[in-house]
Amino acid sequence: MNGNQARILALARGERLPREELARLIATRSPEDCETAASLARETALREFGRKVYFRGLIEFTNYCRNDCLYCGIRRSNRAALRYRLSEEEILLCCRWGHEQGLRTFVLQGGEDPYFTDERVVSIVRAVKAAYPDCAVTLSIGEKPYESYARFREAGADRYLLRHETASPAHYGKLHPPEMSFENRVRCLHDLIALGFQTGCGMMVGAPFQTPENLAEDLLFMQDLKPQMIGMGPFLPHKDTPFRDEPAGTAEDTLFLLSIVRLMHPRVLLPATTALGTLLPGGRERGILAGANVVMPNISPDEARARYQLYNNKLGTAGAAADNLAALRESIRAIGYEPDPGRGDYRWEDKQ
Ligand code: 5AD
């Protein structure tokens, strides 16, 4: 047995590998290693979740952003972005439609838009929870002070997604403007966990300047943080950003990392991302077969979906939301899995 097969089996047994071993595994993995990891990861997901894939309704409610992340299409310096915001009423209409479709988690995602003050966010969360008490609300609206997160939690928000982006402070500095810091990012994640949010972190695979050592650090960071969710997709360049000419991450790397993450976090909620589906036809389905167990169909209004471009050629921006959702359900069934309409909460009770 070669070193990588042994490393993958060690991860599947729950062992912690040192950074150099993880970096070596990532740097030297063969197609056969990918297959081994995928089949073990798929078995792990089947054991923990059965043949279920959780569906989360994603509502992108604003693409205004005060931040200037170098990779992101809605960064404030992108003058070409057509900006929009949804009103509370429009957000509730998305939820109404999603609820009729059977969705029981709404992910409210947006840029860091100063228009959406804590008061406005609290009002939206309260309104969604009052109208749909059987649903989970996930926020994904970036870095805030502890007090703001506490108010969102008090208003009833259940979950929060904030990708850490990279666990290397030096790499973080190459992807973000000087006013942002890895330290504050991590502070946010610890605050969210302390407040009892089901919390998600994650990173892009193939981000500019990323090395196998960086990814190994990401894996160790996540092993220590123990998030309930991990969002991980390929980097895809956007034409109106400084990274327009950088190569995209690869589907193979992304699928391999998904499998490794599943082995290291048997119960984590792990989306097969839209970015993966954009990079590779059938990419989300491949993600499920490599150990992912969540998809996040976009239920934003049609006009909004076209404008929320973190990267170019985003999947699901054309066509009606209803058709996209139906097609995704069908393609999940076609690989032998069942779309799960439930809230799909993280199983705290038997956390290892
Ligand atoms: N390619 C892929 N993912 C991106 N994100 C932002 N820009 C891009 C891009 N160009 C991801 C970031 C962010 C999440 C909302 O989307 O990781 O946290």
mmCIF file of N, CA and C in Angstrom, residues 133-265:
data_model
loop_
_atom_site.group_PDB
_atom_site.id
_atom_site.type_symbol
_atom_site.label_atom_id
_atom_site.label_comp_id
_atom_site.label_asym_id
_atom_site.label_seq_id
_atom_site.Cartn_x
_atom_site.Cartn_y
_atom_site.Cartn_z
ATOM 1 N N PRO A 133 -42.445 29.029 11.459
ATOM 2 C CA PRO A 133 -41.783 28.557 12.688
ATOM 3 C C PRO A 133 -41.167 27.162 12.556
ATOM 4 N N ASP A 134 -41.559 26.447 11.519
ATOM 5 C CA ASP A 134 -41.001 25.103 11.320
ATOM 6 C C ASP A 134 -39.692 25.141 10.533
ATOM 7 N N CYS A 135 -39.217 26.346 10.211
ATOM 8 C CA CYS A 135 -38.024 26.455 9.358
ATOM 9 C C CYS A 135 -36.810 26.941 10.133
ATOM 10 N N ALA A 136 -35.633 26.536 9.654
ATOM 11 C CA ALA A 136 -34.380 27.078 10.173
ATOM 12 C C ALA A 136 -33.982 28.279 9.321
ATOM 13 N N VAL A 137 -33.444 29.303 9.974
ATOM 14 C CA VAL A 137 -32.913 30.463 9.259
ATOM 15 C C VAL A 137 -31.396 30.491 9.423
ATOM 16 N N THR A 138 -30.736 30.534 8.287
ATOM 17 C CA THR A 138 -29.282 30.631 8.252
ATOM 18 C C THR A 138 -28.922 32.014 7.737
ATOM 19 N N LEU A 139 -28.042 32.697 8.439
ATOM 20 C CA LEU A 139 -27.542 33.985 7.945
ATOM 21 C C LEU A 139 -26.149 33.803 7.367
ATOM 22 N N SER A 140 -25.865 34.552 6.309
ATOM 23 C CA SER A 140 -24.532 34.555 5.724
ATOM 24 C C SER A 140 -24.268 35.968 5.231
ATOM 25 N N ILE A 141 -23.950 36.836 6.190
ATOM 26 C CA ILE A 141 -23.840 38.268 5.892
ATOM 27 C C ILE A 141 -22.545 38.864 6.445
ATOM 28 N N GLY A 142 -21.566 37.983 6.636
ATOM 29 C CA GLY A 142 -20.227 38.494 6.866
ATOM 30 C C GLY A 142 -19.855 38.787 8.309
ATOM 31 N N GLU A 143 -18.830 39.620 8.439
ATOM 32 C CA GLU A 143 -18.216 39.907 9.734
ATOM 33 C C GLU A 143 -19.003 40.986 10.469
ATOM 34 N N LYS A 144 -19.351 40.722 11.702
ATOM 35 C CA LYS A 144 -20.083 41.675 12.547
ATOM 36 C C LYS A 144 -19.502 41.607 13.949
ATOM 37 N N PRO A 145 -19.790 42.652 14.756
ATOM 38 C CA PRO A 145 -19.392 42.578 16.170
ATOM 39 C C PRO A 145 -20.211 41.507 16.908
ATOM 40 N N TYR A 146 -19.672 41.047 18.025
ATOM 41 C CA TYR A 146 -20.360 40.049 18.860
ATOM 42 C C TYR A 146 -21.796 40.469 19.150
ATOM 43 N N GLU A 147 -21.983 41.738 19.480
ATOM 44 C CA GLU A 147 -23.310 42.218 19.876
ATOM 45 C C GLU A 147 -24.320 42.030 18.745
ATOM 46 N N SER A 148 -23.889 42.242 17.511
ATOM 47 C CA SER A 148 -24.805 42.072 16.380
ATOM 48 C C SER A 148 -25.188 40.608 16.240
ATOM 49 N N TYR A 149 -24.185 39.733 16.298
ATOM 50 C CA TYR A 149 -24.487 38.298 16.209
ATOM 51 C C TYR A 149 -25.451 37.898 17.329
ATOM 52 N N ALA A 150 -25.231 38.460 18.523
ATOM 53 C CA ALA A 150 -26.100 38.115 19.658
ATOM 54 C C ALA A 150 -27.536 38.546 19.372
ATOM 55 N N ARG A 151 -27.691 39.705 18.751
ATOM 56 C CA ARG A 151 -29.054 40.172 18.437
ATOM 57 C C ARG A 151 -29.703 39.285 17.385
ATOM 58 N N PHE A 152 -28.932 38.853 16.411
ATOM 59 C CA PHE A 152 -29.497 37.969 15.368
ATOM 60 C C PHE A 152 -29.948 36.643 15.993
ATOM 61 N N ARG A 153 -29.132 36.160 16.903
ATOM 62 C CA ARG A 153 -29.439 34.877 17.553
ATOM 63 C C ARG A 153 -30.705 35.018 18.397
ATOM 64 N N GLU A 154 -30.759 36.122 19.127
ATOM 65 C CA GLU A 154 -31.928 36.440 19.955
ATOM 66 C C GLU A 154 -33.195 36.526 19.102
ATOM 67 N N ALA A 155 -33.045 37.041 17.884
ATOM 68 C CA ALA A 155 -34.195 37.179 16.974
ATOM 69 C C ALA A 155 -34.622 35.830 16.401
ATOM 70 N N GLY A 156 -33.812 34.809 16.610
ATOM 71 C CA GLY A 156 -34.234 33.473 16.184
ATOM 72 C C GLY A 156 -33.394 32.836 15.092
ATOM 73 N N ALA A 157 -32.347 33.522 14.638
ATOM 74 C CA ALA A 157 -31.494 32.903 13.611
ATOM 75 C C ALA A 157 -30.843 31.649 14.203
ATOM 76 N N ASP A 158 -30.826 30.578 13.421
ATOM 77 C CA ASP A 158 -30.351 29.288 13.920
ATOM 78 C C ASP A 158 -28.906 28.993 13.532
ATOM 79 N N ARG A 159 -28.527 29.480 12.353
ATOM 80 C CA ARG A 159 -27.245 29.059 11.773
ATOM 81 C C ARG A 159 -26.550 30.257 11.141
ATOM 82 N N TYR A 160 -25.248 30.130 10.971
ATOM 83 C CA TYR A 160 -24.496 31.225 10.341
ATOM 84 C C TYR A 160 -23.349 30.645 9.523
ATOM 85 N N LEU A 161 -23.255 31.103 8.299
ATOM 86 C CA LEU A 161 -22.151 30.679 7.429
ATOM 87 C C LEU A 161 -21.167 31.832 7.284
ATOM 88 N N LEU A 162 -19.911 31.555 7.585
ATOM 89 C CA LEU A 162 -18.850 32.537 7.370
ATOM 90 C C LEU A 162 -17.587 31.758 7.033
ATOM 91 N N ARG A 163 -17.299 31.675 5.762
ATOM 92 C CA ARG A 163 -16.094 30.926 5.392
ATOM 93 C C ARG A 163 -14.861 31.597 5.974
ATOM 94 N N HIS A 164 -13.933 30.769 6.474
ATOM 95 C CA HIS A 164 -12.707 31.382 7.004
ATOM 96 C C HIS A 164 -11.784 31.791 5.857
ATOM 97 N N GLU A 165 -12.019 31.226 4.664
ATOM 98 C CA GLU A 165 -11.327 31.547 3.400
ATOM 99 C C GLU A 165 -9.913 30.961 3.299
ATOM 100 N N THR A 166 -9.138 31.068 4.329
ATOM 101 C CA THR A 166 -7.824 30.399 4.409
ATOM 102 C C THR A 166 -7.341 30.519 5.842
ATOM 103 N N ALA A 167 -6.723 29.459 6.337
ATOM 104 C CA ALA A 167 -6.254 29.462 7.726
ATOM 105 C C ALA A 167 -4.830 29.986 7.859
ATOM 106 N N SER A 168 -4.256 30.445 6.759
ATOM 107 C CA SER A 168 -2.922 31.025 6.830
ATOM 108 C C SER A 168 -3.034 32.553 6.797
ATOM 109 N N PRO A 169 -2.623 33.223 7.867
ATOM 110 C CA PRO A 169 -2.726 34.694 7.889
ATOM 111 C C PRO A 169 -2.017 35.343 6.693
ATOM 112 N N ALA A 170 -0.885 34.779 6.273
ATOM 113 C CA ALA A 170 -0.160 35.376 5.141
ATOM 114 C C ALA A 170 -0.970 35.223 3.856
ATOM 115 N N HIS A 171 -1.523 34.036 3.653
ATOM 116 C CA HIS A 171 -2.362 33.810 2.468
ATOM 117 C C HIS A 171 -3.620 34.670 2.547
ATOM 118 N N TYR A 172 -4.176 34.787 3.747
ATOM 119 C CA TYR A 172 -5.370 35.635 3.933
ATOM 120 C C TYR A 172 -5.085 37.055 3.438
ATOM 121 N N GLY A 173 -3.898 37.537 3.758
ATOM 122 C CA GLY A 173 -3.510 38.885 3.364
ATOM 123 C C GLY A 173 -3.416 39.075 1.860
ATOM 124 N N LYS A 174 -3.143 38.002 1.132
ATOM 125 C CA LYS A 174 -3.033 38.111 -0.329
ATOM 126 C C LYS A 174 -4.390 38.093 -1.022
ATOM 127 N N LEU A 175 -5.405 37.664 -0.300
ATOM 128 C CA LEU A 175 -6.743 37.556 -0.896
ATOM 129 C C LEU A 175 -7.665 38.707 -0.500
ATOM 130 N N HIS A 176 -7.210 39.474 0.495
ATOM 131 C CA HIS A 176 -8.107 40.477 1.075
ATOM 132 C C HIS A 176 -7.432 41.832 1.175
ATOM 133 N N PRO A 177 -8.228 42.896 1.238
ATOM 134 C CA PRO A 177 -7.637 44.233 1.387
ATOM 135 C C PRO A 177 -7.044 44.381 2.783
ATOM 136 N N PRO A 178 -6.134 45.355 2.967
ATOM 137 C CA PRO A 178 -5.400 45.469 4.237
ATOM 138 C C PRO A 178 -6.297 45.669 5.456
ATOM 139 N N GLU A 179 -7.477 46.245 5.249
ATOM 140 C CA GLU A 179 -8.322 46.508 6.431
ATOM 141 C C GLU A 179 -8.998 45.249 6.975
ATOM 142 N N MET A 180 -8.886 44.151 6.227
ATOM 143 C CA MET A 180 -9.457 42.899 6.743
ATOM 144 C C MET A 180 -8.350 42.065 7.378
ATOM 145 N N SER A 181 -8.738 41.237 8.352
ATOM 146 C CA SER A 181 -7.715 40.389 8.970
ATOM 147 C C SER A 181 -8.244 39.007 9.288
ATOM 148 N N PHE A 182 -7.344 38.044 9.199
ATOM 149 C CA PHE A 182 -7.664 36.663 9.572
ATOM 150 C C PHE A 182 -8.099 36.613 11.031
ATOM 151 N N GLU A 183 -7.437 37.424 11.835
ATOM 152 C CA GLU A 183 -7.729 37.444 13.264
ATOM 153 C C GLU A 183 -9.202 37.789 13.531
ATOM 154 N N ASN A 184 -9.697 38.802 12.818
ATOM 155 C CA ASN A 184 -11.096 39.176 13.028
ATOM 156 C C ASN A 184 -12.041 38.105 12.496
ATOM 157 N N ARG A 185 -11.655 37.493 11.395
ATOM 158 C CA ARG A 185 -12.464 36.408 10.831
ATOM 159 C C ARG A 185 -12.647 35.300 11.872
ATOM 160 N N VAL A 186 -11.554 34.927 12.496
ATOM 161 C CA VAL A 186 -11.595 33.838 13.482
ATOM 162 C C VAL A 186 -12.364 34.277 14.729
ATOM 163 N N ARG A 187 -12.173 35.541 15.100
ATOM 164 C CA ARG A 187 -12.961 36.076 16.229
ATOM 165 C C ARG A 187 -14.454 35.904 15.946
ATOM 166 N N CYS A 188 -14.858 36.252 14.707
ATOM 167 C CA CYS A 188 -16.265 36.107 14.335
ATOM 168 C C CYS A 188 -16.726 34.662 14.497
ATOM 169 N N LEU A 189 -15.939 33.737 13.983
ATOM 170 C CA LEU A 189 -16.338 32.320 14.050
ATOM 171 C C LEU A 189 -16.462 31.857 15.504
ATOM 172 N N HIS A 190 -15.538 32.266 16.356
ATOM 173 C CA HIS A 190 -15.627 31.863 17.767
ATOM 174 C C HIS A 190 -16.846 32.493 18.436
ATOM 175 N N ASP A 191 -17.146 33.737 18.104
ATOM 176 C CA ASP A 191 -18.342 34.385 18.662
ATOM 177 C C ASP A 191 -19.600 33.627 18.246
ATOM 178 N N LEU A 192 -19.665 33.267 16.974
ATOM 179 C CA LEU A 192 -20.855 32.569 16.467
ATOM 180 C C LEU A 192 -21.051 31.240 17.190
ATOM 181 N N ILE A 193 -19.963 30.517 17.371
ATOM 182 C CA ILE A 193 -20.049 29.215 18.051
ATOM 183 C C ILE A 193 -20.461 29.427 19.514
ATOM 184 N N ALA A 194 -19.860 30.433 20.159
ATOM 185 C CA ALA A 194 -20.186 30.707 21.568
ATOM 186 C C ALA A 194 -21.659 31.075 21.727
ATOM 187 N N LEU A 195 -22.235 31.711 20.722
ATOM 188 C CA LEU A 195 -23.645 32.121 20.789
ATOM 189 C C LEU A 195 -24.606 30.982 20.454
ATOM 190 N N GLY A 196 -24.061 29.827 20.113
ATOM 191 C CA GLY A 196 -24.923 28.674 19.857
ATOM 192 C C GLY A 196 -25.449 28.574 18.443
ATOM 193 N N PHE A 197 -24.899 29.351 17.530
ATOM 194 C CA PHE A 197 -25.243 29.142 16.119
ATOM 195 C C PHE A 197 -24.686 27.797 15.657
ATOM 196 N N GLN A 198 -25.416 27.078 14.820
ATOM 197 C CA GLN A 198 -24.794 26.036 14.015
ATOM 198 C C GLN A 198 -23.955 26.810 13.003
ATOM 199 N N THR A 199 -22.665 26.600 13.053
ATOM 200 C CA THR A 199 -21.742 27.504 12.365
ATOM 201 C C THR A 199 -21.009 26.800 11.234
ATOM 202 N N GLY A 200 -20.885 27.515 10.124
ATOM 203 C CA GLY A 200 -20.160 26.973 8.983
ATOM 204 C C GLY A 200 -18.949 27.817 8.636
ATOM 205 N N CYS A 201 -17.833 27.151 8.345
ATOM 206 C CA CYS A 201 -16.672 27.851 7.813
ATOM 207 C C CYS A 201 -16.335 27.208 6.472
ATOM 208 N N GLY A 202 -15.175 27.481 5.939
ATOM 209 C CA GLY A 202 -14.806 26.850 4.669
ATOM 210 C C GLY A 202 -13.904 27.721 3.838
ATOM 211 N N MET A 203 -13.521 27.186 2.698
ATOM 212 C CA MET A 203 -12.560 27.900 1.849
ATOM 213 C C MET A 203 -12.793 27.547 0.381
ATOM 214 N N MET A 204 -12.172 28.331 -0.484
ATOM 215 C CA MET A 204 -12.189 28.010 -1.906
ATOM 216 C C MET A 204 -11.026 27.065 -2.190
ATOM 217 N N VAL A 205 -11.243 26.140 -3.104
ATOM 218 C CA VAL A 205 -10.165 25.251 -3.520
ATOM 219 C C VAL A 205 -9.541 25.830 -4.786
ATOM 220 N N GLY A 206 -8.235 25.979 -4.786
ATOM 221 C CA GLY A 206 -7.570 26.571 -5.945
ATOM 222 C C GLY A 206 -7.595 28.093 -5.947
ATOM 223 N N ALA A 207 -7.777 28.694 -4.777
ATOM 224 C CA ALA A 207 -7.695 30.153 -4.694
ATOM 225 C C ALA A 207 -6.296 30.599 -5.119
ATOM 226 N N PRO A 208 -6.174 31.799 -5.686
ATOM 227 C CA PRO A 208 -4.847 32.283 -6.048
ATOM 228 C C PRO A 208 -3.871 32.200 -4.868
ATOM 229 N N PHE A 209 -2.656 31.835 -5.158
ATOM 230 C CA PHE A 209 -1.541 31.724 -4.182
ATOM 231 C C PHE A 209 -1.686 30.560 -3.203
ATOM 232 N N GLN A 210 -2.753 29.782 -3.336
ATOM 233 C CA GLN A 210 -2.955 28.678 -2.385
ATOM 234 C C GLN A 210 -1.947 27.557 -2.649
ATOM 235 N N THR A 211 -1.351 27.039 -1.601
ATOM 236 C CA THR A 211 -0.422 25.908 -1.716
ATOM 237 C C THR A 211 -1.040 24.687 -1.024
ATOM 238 N N PRO A 212 -0.514 23.489 -1.288
ATOM 239 C CA PRO A 212 -0.983 22.314 -0.551
ATOM 240 C C PRO A 212 -0.829 22.490 0.965
ATOM 241 N N GLU A 213 0.227 23.218 1.370
ATOM 242 C CA GLU A 213 0.414 23.481 2.811
ATOM 243 C C GLU A 213 -0.735 24.328 3.359
ATOM 244 N N ASN A 214 -1.181 25.309 2.564
ATOM 245 C CA ASN A 214 -2.322 26.126 2.997
ATOM 246 C C ASN A 214 -3.550 25.253 3.210
ATOM 247 N N LEU A 215 -3.816 24.365 2.254
ATOM 248 C CA LEU A 215 -4.990 23.491 2.384
ATOM 249 C C LEU A 215 -4.847 22.571 3.593
ATOM 250 N N ALA A 216 -3.635 22.101 3.833
ATOM 251 C CA ALA A 216 -3.402 21.268 5.018
ATOM 252 C C ALA A 216 -3.711 22.064 6.288
ATOM 253 N N GLU A 217 -3.302 23.332 6.295
ATOM 254 C CA GLU A 217 -3.621 24.184 7.449
ATOM 255 C C GLU A 217 -5.117 24.385 7.597
ATOM 256 N N ASP A 218 -5.808 24.547 6.461
ATOM 257 C CA ASP A 218 -7.268 24.661 6.506
ATOM 258 C C ASP A 218 -7.878 23.432 7.168
ATOM 259 N N LEU A 219 -7.395 22.255 6.775
ATOM 260 C CA LEU A 219 -7.941 21.007 7.328
ATOM 261 C C LEU A 219 -7.707 20.934 8.836
ATOM 262 N N LEU A 220 -6.515 21.331 9.272
ATOM 263 C CA LEU A 220 -6.223 21.287 10.713
ATOM 264 C C LEU A 220 -7.027 22.343 11.469
ATOM 265 N N PHE A 221 -7.141 23.512 10.876
ATOM 266 C CA PHE A 221 -7.954 24.580 11.477
ATOM 267 C C PHE A 221 -9.389 24.096 11.706
ATOM 268 N N MET A 222 -9.938 23.435 10.686
ATOM 269 C CA MET A 222 -11.331 22.987 10.786
ATOM 270 C C MET A 222 -11.463 21.832 11.771
ATOM 271 N N GLN A 223 -10.426 21.007 11.840
ATOM 272 C CA GLN A 223 -10.453 19.903 12.802
ATOM 273 C C GLN A 223 -10.497 20.450 14.238
ATOM 274 N N ASP A 224 -9.814 21.572 14.462
ATOM 275 C CA ASP A 224 -9.833 22.191 15.793
ATOM 276 C C ASP A 224 -11.132 22.962 16.047
ATOM 277 N N LEU A 225 -11.627 23.653 15.024
ATOM 278 C CA LEU A 225 -12.823 24.495 15.202
ATOM 279 C C LEU A 225 -14.080 23.653 15.389
ATOM 280 N N LYS A 226 -14.133 22.473 14.765
ATOM 281 C CA LYS A 226 -15.309 21.598 14.797
ATOM 282 C C LYS A 226 -16.601 22.314 14.383
ATOM 283 N N PRO A 227 -16.631 22.841 13.169
ATOM 284 C CA PRO A 227 -17.846 23.528 12.718
ATOM 285 C C PRO A 227 -18.947 22.502 12.431
ATOM 286 N N GLN A 228 -20.186 22.984 12.396
ATOM 287 C CA GLN A 228 -21.300 22.101 12.052
ATOM 288 C C GLN A 228 -21.483 22.007 10.532
ATOM 289 N N MET A 229 -20.957 23.002 9.818
ATOM 290 C CA MET A 229 -21.088 23.025 8.357
ATOM 291 C C MET A 229 -19.742 23.444 7.757
ATOM 292 N N ILE A 230 -19.473 22.940 6.570
ATOM 293 C CA ILE A 230 -18.240 23.344 5.876
ATOM 294 C C ILE A 230 -18.587 23.628 4.421
ATOM 295 N N GLY A 231 -18.399 24.870 4.001
ATOM 296 C CA GLY A 231 -18.708 25.288 2.626
ATOM 297 C C GLY A 231 -17.422 25.378 1.832
ATOM 298 N N MET A 232 -17.344 24.583 0.787
ATOM 299 C CA MET A 232 -16.077 24.485 0.070
ATOM 300 C C MET A 232 -16.348 24.282 -1.416
ATOM 301 N N GLY A 233 -15.916 25.224 -2.223
ATOM 302 C CA GLY A 233 -16.087 25.089 -3.668
ATOM 303 C C GLY A 233 -14.830 25.547 -4.376
ATOM 304 N N PRO A 234 -14.754 25.337 -5.684
ATOM 305 C CA PRO A 234 -13.585 25.799 -6.427
ATOM 306 C C PRO A 234 -13.577 27.323 -6.558
ATOM 307 N N PHE A 235 -12.389 27.906 -6.558
ATOM 308 C CA PHE A 235 -12.267 29.314 -6.960
ATOM 309 C C PHE A 235 -12.571 29.409 -8.443
ATOM 310 N N LEU A 236 -13.379 30.400 -8.796
ATOM 311 C CA LEU A 236 -13.668 30.665 -10.214
ATOM 312 C C LEU A 236 -13.421 32.148 -10.450
ATOM 313 N N PRO A 237 -12.603 32.503 -11.439
ATOM 314 C CA PRO A 237 -12.275 33.921 -11.630
ATOM 315 C C PRO A 237 -13.481 34.736 -12.116
ATOM 316 N N HIS A 238 -13.538 35.979 -11.684
ATOM 317 C CA HIS A 238 -14.560 36.909 -12.161
ATOM 318 C C HIS A 238 -13.860 37.996 -12.959
ATOM 319 N N LYS A 239 -14.416 38.345 -14.083
ATOM 320 C CA LYS A 239 -13.712 39.213 -15.042
ATOM 321 C C LYS A 239 -13.502 40.643 -14.549
ATOM 322 N N ASP A 240 -14.278 41.098 -13.590
ATOM 323 C CA ASP A 240 -14.112 42.460 -13.098
ATOM 324 C C ASP A 240 -13.415 42.516 -11.741
ATOM 325 N N THR A 241 -12.541 41.560 -11.493
ATOM 326 C CA THR A 241 -11.758 41.551 -10.248
ATOM 327 C C THR A 241 -10.264 41.473 -10.591
ATOM 328 N N PRO A 242 -9.418 41.784 -9.608
ATOM 329 C CA PRO A 242 -7.968 41.680 -9.847
ATOM 330 C C PRO A 242 -7.522 40.256 -10.193
ATOM 331 N N PHE A 243 -8.326 39.262 -9.860
ATOM 332 C CA PHE A 243 -7.953 37.865 -10.127
ATOM 333 C C PHE A 243 -8.557 37.333 -11.421
ATOM 334 N N ARG A 244 -8.904 38.256 -12.318
ATOM 335 C CA ARG A 244 -9.582 37.848 -13.570
ATOM 336 C C ARG A 244 -8.778 36.829 -14.379
ATOM 337 N N ASP A 245 -7.430 36.950 -14.330
ATOM 338 C CA ASP A 245 -6.601 36.069 -15.157
ATOM 339 C C ASP A 245 -6.052 34.862 -14.399
ATOM 340 N N GLU A 246 -6.461 34.714 -13.175
ATOM 341 C CA GLU A 246 -5.987 33.568 -12.388
ATOM 342 C C GLU A 246 -6.735 32.305 -12.817
ATOM 343 N N PRO A 247 -6.058 31.159 -12.786
ATOM 344 C CA PRO A 247 -6.747 29.929 -13.168
ATOM 345 C C PRO A 247 -7.782 29.519 -12.121
ATOM 346 N N ALA A 248 -8.837 28.876 -12.603
ATOM 347 C CA ALA A 248 -9.855 28.355 -11.686
ATOM 348 C C ALA A 248 -9.295 27.160 -10.927
ATOM 349 N N GLY A 249 -9.874 26.892 -9.775
ATOM 350 C CA GLY A 249 -9.591 25.631 -9.078
ATOM 351 C C GLY A 249 -10.096 24.482 -9.930
ATOM 352 N N THR A 250 -9.629 23.269 -9.657
ATOM 353 C CA THR A 250 -10.072 22.145 -10.475
ATOM 354 C C THR A 250 -11.165 21.354 -9.743
ATOM 355 N N ALA A 251 -11.978 20.682 -10.565
ATOM 356 C CA ALA A 251 -13.033 19.840 -10.006
ATOM 357 C C ALA A 251 -12.420 18.676 -9.233
ATOM 358 N N GLU A 252 -11.318 18.121 -9.762
ATOM 359 C CA GLU A 252 -10.697 16.966 -9.103
ATOM 360 C C GLU A 252 -10.212 17.336 -7.698
ATOM 361 N N ASP A 253 -9.518 18.475 -7.603
ATOM 362 C CA ASP A 253 -9.061 18.905 -6.277
ATOM 363 C C ASP A 253 -10.240 19.129 -5.336
ATOM 364 N N THR A 254 -11.286 19.781 -5.863
ATOM 365 C CA THR A 254 -12.441 20.087 -5.006
ATOM 366 C C THR A 254 -13.096 18.803 -4.515
ATOM 367 N N LEU A 255 -13.287 17.849 -5.432
ATOM 368 C CA LEU A 255 -13.926 16.584 -5.044
ATOM 369 C C LEU A 255 -13.067 15.832 -4.032
ATOM 370 N N PHE A 256 -11.771 15.847 -4.241
ATOM 371 C CA PHE A 256 -10.876 15.159 -3.304
ATOM 372 C C PHE A 256 -10.952 15.795 -1.911
ATOM 373 N N LEU A 257 -10.917 17.127 -1.891
ATOM 374 C CA LEU A 257 -11.008 17.818 -0.599
ATOM 375 C C LEU A 257 -12.346 17.547 0.079
ATOM 376 N N LEU A 258 -13.428 17.506 -0.699
ATOM 377 C CA LEU A 258 -14.730 17.174 -0.099
ATOM 378 C C LEU A 258 -14.664 15.808 0.575
ATOM 379 N N SER A 259 -14.055 14.850 -0.095
ATOM 380 C CA SER A 259 -13.957 13.504 0.475
ATOM 381 C C SER A 259 -13.117 13.500 1.753
ATOM 382 N N ILE A 260 -11.995 14.191 1.710
ATOM 383 C CA ILE A 260 -11.129 14.258 2.893
ATOM 384 C C ILE A 260 -11.865 14.907 4.065
ATOM 385 N N VAL A 261 -12.588 15.992 3.758
ATOM 386 C CA VAL A 261 -13.345 16.673 4.816
ATOM 387 C C VAL A 261 -14.421 15.745 5.383
ATOM 388 N N ARG A 262 -15.093 14.999 4.529
ATOM 389 C CA ARG A 262 -16.103 14.062 5.042
ATOM 390 C C ARG A 262 -15.469 13.023 5.966
ATOM 391 N N LEU A 263 -14.300 12.522 5.600
ATOM 392 C CA LEU A 263 -13.642 11.523 6.450
ATOM 393 C C LEU A 263 -13.245 12.132 7.803
ATOM 394 N N MET A 264 -12.807 13.389 7.779
ATOM 395 C CA MET A 264 -12.369 14.038 9.020
ATOM 396 C C MET A 264 -13.529 14.533 9.864
ATOM 397 N N HIS A 265 -14.715 14.730 9.205
ATOM 398 C CA HIS A 265 -15.900 15.262 9.904
ATOM 399 C C HIS A 265 -17.121 14.439 9.487
#
